[in-house]
CSV table of C-alpha atoms in Angstrom, one decimal:
chain,number,residue,atom,x,y,z
A,284,MET,CA,8.6,23.4,13.1
A,285,LEU,CA,12.2,25.8,13.5
A,286,ASP,CA,14.1,22.8,14.4
A,287,ILE,CA,12.8,20.8,11.3
A,288,LYS,CA,13.9,23.7,9.1
A,289,LYS,CA,17.4,23.8,10.9
A,290,SER,CA,17.6,20.3,10.2
A,291,LEU,CA,17.4,20.5,6.5
A,292,LYS,CA,19.3,23.6,6.0
A,293,GLY,CA,22.6,22.7,4.0
A,294,ARG,CA,21.4,19.3,3.4
A,295,ASP,CA,21.5,17.0,0.3
A,296,LEU,CA,18.1,15.7,-1.1
A,297,LEU,CA,19.2,12.4,-2.9
A,298,THR,CA,16.2,10.2,-2.0
A,299,LEU,CA,13.2,10.7,0.1
A,300,HIS,CA,14.4,7.7,1.9
A,301,ASP,CA,17.1,9.9,3.3
A,302,LEU,CA,14.3,12.5,4.9
A,303,SER,CA,12.6,11.7,8.0
A,304,VAL,CA,8.7,11.8,8.1
A,305,ALA,CA,8.8,15.3,9.9
A,306,GLU,CA,11.0,16.4,7.2
A,307,VAL,CA,8.8,15.5,4.6
A,308,ASN,CA,5.9,16.7,5.9
A,309,PHE,CA,7.5,20.0,6.5
A,310,LEU,CA,8.4,20.4,3.1
A,311,LEU,CA,4.9,19.7,1.7
A,312,GLU,CA,3.9,22.5,4.4
A,313,GLU,CA,6.5,25.1,2.9
A,314,ALA,CA,5.6,24.2,-0.5
A,315,THR,CA,1.8,25.0,0.4
A,316,ARG,CA,2.6,28.1,2.3
A,317,ILE,CA,5.2,29.5,-0.7
A,318,LYS,CA,2.4,28.5,-3.0
A,319,ALA,CA,-0.2,30.7,-1.4
A,320,LEU,CA,2.2,33.8,-1.3
A,321,GLN,CA,2.7,33.5,-4.9
A,322,LYS,CA,-1.1,33.2,-5.7
A,323,ALA,CA,-1.6,36.0,-3.7
A,324,GLY,CA,1.1,38.0,-5.4
A,325,ILE,CA,3.3,38.5,-2.1
A,326,PRO,CA,7.0,38.4,-3.0
A,327,HIS,CA,9.1,35.9,-1.4
A,328,PRO,CA,13.0,36.6,-2.2
A,329,TYR,CA,14.2,34.1,0.2
A,330,LEU,CA,17.2,33.6,-1.8
A,331,GLN,CA,18.5,37.1,-2.9
A,332,GLY,CA,21.9,36.6,-4.2
A,333,LYS,CA,21.9,32.9,-4.0
A,334,THR,CA,23.1,31.0,-7.4
A,335,LEU,CA,21.9,27.4,-8.2
A,336,ALA,CA,24.0,25.3,-10.7
A,337,MET,CA,21.6,22.9,-12.8
A,338,ILE,CA,23.5,20.0,-14.6
A,339,PHE,CA,21.4,18.3,-17.0
A,340,GLN,CA,23.0,15.0,-18.3
A,341,LYS,CA,19.2,14.4,-19.4
A,342,SER,CA,17.1,17.0,-21.0
A,343,SER,CA,13.8,18.1,-19.2
A,344,THR,CA,10.7,20.3,-19.6
A,345,ARG,CA,9.2,20.6,-16.0
A,346,THR,CA,12.6,20.4,-14.1
A,347,ARG,CA,14.3,22.8,-15.8
A,348,VAL,CA,11.6,25.2,-16.0
A,349,SER,CA,10.5,24.8,-12.7
A,350,PHE,CA,14.0,25.0,-10.9
A,351,GLU,CA,14.9,27.8,-13.0
A,352,VAL,CA,11.7,29.8,-12.4
A,353,ALA,CA,11.9,28.9,-8.8
A,354,MET,CA,15.3,30.4,-8.2
A,355,VAL,CA,14.0,33.5,-10.4
A,356,GLN,CA,11.1,34.1,-8.0
A,357,LEU,CA,12.8,33.5,-4.8
A,358,GLY,CA,15.4,36.1,-5.8
A,359,GLY,CA,18.1,34.3,-6.8
A,360,HIS,CA,19.8,33.1,-10.3
A,361,ALA,CA,20.2,29.6,-11.9
A,362,LEU,CA,22.5,28.6,-14.2
A,363,PHE,CA,21.8,25.9,-17.0
A,364,LEU,CA,24.9,23.7,-17.6
A,365,SER,CA,24.6,20.5,-20.3
A,366,PRO,CA,27.4,18.5,-20.8
A,367,ARG,CA,28.4,20.6,-23.8
A,368,ASP,CA,29.0,23.5,-21.4
A,369,ILE,CA,31.1,21.9,-18.5
A,370,GLN,CA,34.1,19.6,-18.4
A,371,MET,CA,32.1,17.1,-16.9
A,372,GLY,CA,30.8,16.2,-20.2
A,373,ARG,CA,34.3,15.9,-21.5
A,374,GLY,CA,36.0,13.8,-18.8
A,375,GLU,CA,36.5,15.8,-15.8
A,376,SER,CA,35.8,13.9,-12.7
A,377,VAL,CA,32.6,14.4,-10.8
A,378,ALA,CA,34.7,14.9,-7.7
A,379,ASP,CA,36.4,17.8,-9.4
A,380,THR,CA,33.4,19.3,-10.4
A,381,ALA,CA,31.8,19.3,-7.0
A,382,LYS,CA,34.9,21.0,-5.5
A,383,VAL,CA,35.2,23.7,-8.2
A,384,LEU,CA,31.0,24.4,-8.1
A,385,SER,CA,31.3,24.4,-4.2
A,386,ARG,CA,33.5,27.5,-4.4
A,387,MET,CA,31.2,29.4,-6.6
A,388,VAL,CA,27.6,28.5,-6.3
A,389,ASP,CA,25.4,27.8,-3.5
A,390,GLY,CA,23.7,24.7,-4.4
A,391,ILE,CA,23.6,22.0,-7.3
A,392,MET,CA,20.8,20.4,-8.9
A,393,ILE,CA,21.5,17.4,-11.0
A,394,ARG,CA,19.6,15.5,-13.7
A,395,THR,CA,21.4,12.3,-14.9
A,396,TYR,CA,21.4,9.1,-15.2
A,397,ALA,CA,23.2,7.1,-12.2
A,398,GLN,CA,22.1,7.5,-8.8
A,399,SER,CA,25.9,6.7,-8.1
A,400,GLU,CA,26.8,10.0,-9.9
A,401,VAL,CA,24.6,12.2,-7.4
A,402,GLU,CA,25.7,10.5,-4.5
A,403,GLU,CA,29.4,11.1,-5.6
A,404,LEU,CA,28.5,14.7,-6.4
A,405,ALA,CA,27.2,15.1,-2.8
A,406,GLU,CA,29.9,13.4,-1.4
A,407,HIS,CA,32.8,15.8,-2.7
A,408,ALA,CA,30.7,19.1,-2.6
A,409,THR,CA,30.4,21.4,0.4
A,410,ILE,CA,27.0,22.9,-0.6
A,411,PRO,CA,23.4,21.1,-0.9
A,412,VAL,CA,23.1,18.8,-3.8
A,413,ILE,CA,19.6,18.1,-5.1
A,414,ASN,CA,18.7,15.2,-7.2
A,415,GLY,CA,16.6,16.2,-10.0
A,416,LEU,CA,16.3,12.8,-11.3
A,417,THR,CA,18.3,9.4,-11.7
A,418,ASP,CA,17.4,6.2,-13.5
A,419,LEU,CA,16.8,5.1,-9.9
A,420,THR,CA,14.7,8.1,-8.0
A,421,HIS,CA,13.0,11.3,-8.6
A,422,PRO,CA,12.3,12.6,-4.9
A,423,CYS,CA,11.4,16.3,-6.3
A,424,GLN,CA,8.5,14.8,-8.7
A,425,ILE,CA,7.1,12.8,-5.6
A,426,LEU,CA,6.9,15.9,-3.7
A,427,ALA,CA,4.9,17.7,-6.3
A,428,ASP,CA,2.8,14.6,-6.7
A,429,LEU,CA,2.2,14.3,-2.8
A,430,LEU,CA,1.4,18.2,-2.6
A,431,THR,CA,-1.1,17.7,-5.6
A,432,ILE,CA,-3.2,14.7,-3.6
A,433,LYS,CA,-3.1,16.6,-0.5
A,434,GLU,CA,-4.6,19.6,-2.5
A,435,HIS,CA,-7.2,17.4,-3.8
A,436,LYS,CA,-8.1,15.1,-1.2
A,437,GLY,CA,-7.2,17.2,2.2
A,438,TYR,CA,-5.2,14.7,3.6
A,439,LEU,CA,-2.5,11.7,2.8
A,440,LYS,CA,-2.3,9.2,5.8
A,441,GLY,CA,-4.6,6.2,5.0
A,442,LEU,CA,-5.1,7.0,1.4
A,443,LYS,CA,-4.7,4.2,-1.0
A,444,LEU,CA,-2.5,4.9,-4.3
A,445,ALA,CA,-2.0,2.8,-7.2
A,446,TYR,CA,0.9,2.7,-9.6
A,447,VAL,CA,0.6,0.7,-12.7
A,448,GLY,CA,3.7,0.3,-15.1
A,449,ASP,CA,7.6,0.0,-15.1
A,450,GLY,CA,8.8,-0.4,-11.3
A,451,ASN,CA,11.0,2.6,-12.4
A,452,ASN,CA,12.6,5.8,-11.0
A,453,ILE,CA,8.6,7.2,-10.1
A,454,ALA,CA,7.6,4.0,-8.8
A,455,HIS,CA,10.6,3.8,-6.3
A,456,SER,CA,10.0,7.3,-5.2
A,457,LEU,CA,6.5,6.8,-4.8
A,458,LEU,CA,7.3,4.0,-2.6
A,459,TYR,CA,9.5,6.1,-0.4
A,460,GLY,CA,7.2,9.1,-0.5
A,461,CYS,CA,3.9,6.9,0.3
A,462,ALA,CA,5.7,5.3,2.9
A,463,LYS,CA,7.0,8.2,4.7
A,464,VAL,CA,3.3,10.0,4.8
A,465,GLY,CA,1.2,7.1,5.7
A,466,MET,CA,-0.4,6.2,2.0
A,467,HIS,CA,-0.7,2.7,1.1
A,468,ILE,CA,0.7,1.9,-2.4
A,469,SER,CA,0.1,-1.0,-4.3
A,470,VAL,CA,2.6,-1.4,-7.2
A,471,ALA,CA,1.4,-3.5,-10.3
A,472,SER,CA,4.2,-4.2,-12.8
A,473,PRO,CA,5.0,-7.1,-15.2
A,474,ALA,CA,7.6,-9.8,-13.9
A,475,GLY,CA,11.0,-8.7,-14.9
A,476,TYR,CA,9.8,-5.1,-14.4
A,477,GLN,CA,9.1,-4.4,-10.9
A,478,PRO,CA,10.7,-2.2,-8.6
A,479,ASN,CA,14.0,-2.7,-7.1
A,480,ALA,CA,14.0,-5.0,-4.2
A,481,GLY,CA,16.6,-2.7,-2.2
A,482,VAL,CA,14.2,0.4,-2.6
A,483,VAL,CA,11.2,-1.7,-1.4
A,484,LYS,CA,13.0,-3.2,1.4
A,485,LEU,CA,13.9,0.4,2.7
A,486,ALA,CA,10.2,1.7,2.0
A,487,GLN,CA,9.0,-1.5,4.2
A,488,GLN,CA,11.1,-0.2,6.7
A,489,ASP,CA,10.0,3.5,6.4
A,490,ALA,CA,6.2,2.0,6.6
A,491,LEU,CA,6.8,0.7,9.7
A,492,GLU,CA,6.6,4.2,11.4
A,493,THR,CA,3.7,5.7,9.5
A,494,GLY,CA,1.7,2.5,9.2
A,495,ALA,CA,1.8,2.7,5.3
A,496,ARG,CA,0.8,-0.8,3.6
A,497,ILE,CA,2.9,-1.6,0.5
A,498,GLU,CA,1.9,-4.4,-1.9
A,499,ILE,CA,4.2,-5.2,-5.1
A,500,LEU,CA,2.1,-7.2,-7.4
A,501,THR,CA,1.6,-8.3,-11.1
A,502,ASP,CA,-2.1,-7.5,-11.5
A,503,PRO,CA,-3.5,-4.0,-12.4
A,504,LEU,CA,-6.8,-4.8,-11.6
A,505,GLN,CA,-5.8,-5.9,-7.8
A,506,ALA,CA,-3.7,-2.7,-7.5
A,507,VAL,CA,-6.1,-0.5,-8.4
A,508,THR,CA,-9.2,-1.6,-6.7
A,509,ASP,CA,-10.4,0.8,-4.0
A,510,ALA,CA,-7.7,3.2,-4.9
A,511,ASP,CA,-8.1,7.0,-4.4
A,512,VAL,CA,-5.1,7.7,-6.7
A,513,VAL,CA,-3.9,6.0,-9.7
A,514,VAL,CA,-0.3,6.8,-11.2
A,515,THR,CA,1.3,5.6,-14.3
A,516,ASP,CA,4.4,6.4,-16.1
A,517,VAL,CA,5.8,6.1,-19.8
A,518,TRP,CA,6.7,2.2,-20.6
A,519,ALA,CA,10.3,3.3,-21.9
A,520,SER,CA,11.9,5.9,-20.1
A,521,MET,CA,14.8,8.2,-21.3
A,522,GLY,CA,17.8,5.8,-22.5
A,523,GLN,CA,15.5,2.8,-23.2
A,524,GLU,CA,14.0,3.9,-26.6
A,525,GLU,CA,15.5,0.8,-28.1
A,526,GLU,CA,13.7,-1.4,-25.8
A,527,GLN,CA,10.4,0.1,-26.7
A,528,LYS,CA,8.9,-2.8,-29.0
A,529,VAL,CA,9.6,-5.1,-26.3
A,530,ARG,CA,8.4,-3.3,-23.6
A,531,GLU,CA,5.0,-2.5,-25.3
A,532,ARG,CA,4.6,-6.3,-25.7
A,533,ALA,CA,5.6,-7.0,-21.9
A,534,PHE,CA,3.1,-4.2,-20.9
A,535,ALA,CA,0.1,-5.0,-22.9
A,536,GLY,CA,-2.8,-5.0,-20.5
A,537,TYR,CA,-1.1,-2.7,-18.4
A,538,GLN,CA,-2.6,0.7,-19.7
A,539,VAL,CA,-4.7,3.0,-17.4
A,540,ASN,CA,-7.9,3.1,-19.3
A,541,GLU,CA,-11.4,3.7,-18.1
A,542,GLU,CA,-12.0,-0.3,-17.8
A,543,LEU,CA,-9.1,-0.6,-15.3
A,544,CYS,CA,-9.8,2.9,-13.6
A,545,ALA,CA,-13.5,1.4,-12.9
A,546,GLN,CA,-12.0,-0.3,-10.1
A,547,ALA,CA,-10.7,2.4,-8.6
A,548,LYS,CA,-12.9,4.8,-6.0
A,549,PRO,CA,-15.4,7.0,-7.8
A,550,ASP,CA,-13.8,9.9,-7.0
A,551,PHE,CA,-10.4,8.6,-7.9
A,552,ILE,CA,-7.5,11.2,-9.3
A,553,PHE,CA,-5.1,10.4,-11.9
A,554,LEU,CA,-1.6,11.6,-12.0
A,555,HIS,CA,1.2,11.4,-14.6
A,556,CYS,CA,4.8,12.9,-14.2
A,557,LEU,CA,4.5,13.7,-18.0
A,558,PRO,CA,5.4,13.6,-20.9
A,559,ALA,CA,2.5,11.1,-21.5
A,560,HIS,CA,2.1,8.8,-24.6
A,561,ARG,CA,-1.7,8.6,-25.1
A,562,GLY,CA,-2.9,5.3,-26.4
A,563,GLU,CA,0.2,3.3,-24.6
A,564,GLU,CA,0.5,3.7,-20.8
A,565,VAL,CA,-2.7,5.9,-20.6
A,566,ALA,CA,-5.8,6.1,-22.5
A,567,ALA,CA,-6.9,9.8,-23.5
A,568,ALA,CA,-10.0,9.6,-22.0
A,569,ILE,CA,-8.4,9.2,-18.4
A,570,ILE,CA,-5.5,11.6,-18.9
A,571,ASP,CA,-7.7,14.4,-20.7
A,572,GLY,CA,-10.9,13.2,-18.6
A,573,PRO,CA,-12.5,14.5,-15.5
A,574,HIS,CA,-10.3,12.8,-12.9
A,575,SER,CA,-7.2,13.9,-14.1
A,576,VAL,CA,-5.2,16.4,-12.4
A,577,VAL,CA,-1.5,16.3,-14.3
A,578,TRP,CA,-1.8,20.2,-15.1
A,579,ASP,CA,-2.3,21.0,-11.2
A,580,GLU,CA,0.7,18.2,-10.7
A,581,ALA,CA,3.0,19.7,-13.1
A,582,GLU,CA,2.3,23.3,-11.7
A,583,ASN,CA,3.0,21.9,-8.2
A,584,ARG,CA,7.0,21.1,-9.5
A,585,LEU,CA,7.5,24.7,-9.3
A,586,HIS,CA,6.2,25.3,-5.9
A,587,ALA,CA,7.6,21.9,-4.4
A,588,GLN,CA,11.2,23.0,-6.0
A,589,LYS,CA,10.5,26.4,-4.1
A,590,ALA,CA,10.2,24.7,-0.7
A,591,VAL,CA,13.3,22.6,-1.5
A,592,LEU,CA,15.4,25.4,-2.6
A,593,ALA,CA,14.4,27.8,0.2
A,594,THR,CA,15.0,25.3,2.7
A,595,LEU,CA,18.2,23.5,1.8
A,596,LEU,CA,19.8,26.7,0.5
């Protein structure tokens, strides 16, 4: 366990694929442990005197609050940096920003559009860089998702997760995450909206180590059949608003509703990273119903973030 913790110290978190099976499981165990400390009212100031720079090219509720509160409760400090607050928003290079911040803070979290921007930041920074979301991946969200599933099901390996909807950053990171922990995953997306083929290939390589099965489908009924966990996300992510009407037509028939979830196991749980559009990708009866664990999932962003920060920084 100490060897795994040492292997993660000072590292970046750009995608879950970059972590080993043991490292992903270690972060989940750390999140469980730190959450128990908080619930018991036991202080855990592991990052006393540490500072995290938080760069937000994309706005957020859960990412902003969870990282900032996590740093405070870990004894450190967080700096919120929007494009209006730093020169990166006015043409300063990513490399120069990385070098400057590396001289002043202990870690960088960035939430932006291009995965290449996060990778460039990490290449030039001498401190840990954490991917708070890109259009390609969202590793911190999926750590919280896996933590939530483990809490409700008691284990992860061998469970079936069905993802219905856009083959986006959530789908990509679920593919990586499920492959790392040995969960079977079926992704159902319309033609033209399926996950990135390169991501699927890497996830399949990861799955060889854990025995996870990966299916990329177009039929949501087939994907959800006998699922232990059902997940969806918005049909048009941030930056795709102009595609809303086109996507509504493409995703007709992909709503997660009572009829679809009747194919899942009777004790299935439902997850959504939020924000949700009731009546579009998910019916109110599901997200507000007895199978939904979305509020536990949202809270677990805080605990998963604490594990990442306390380990990397």
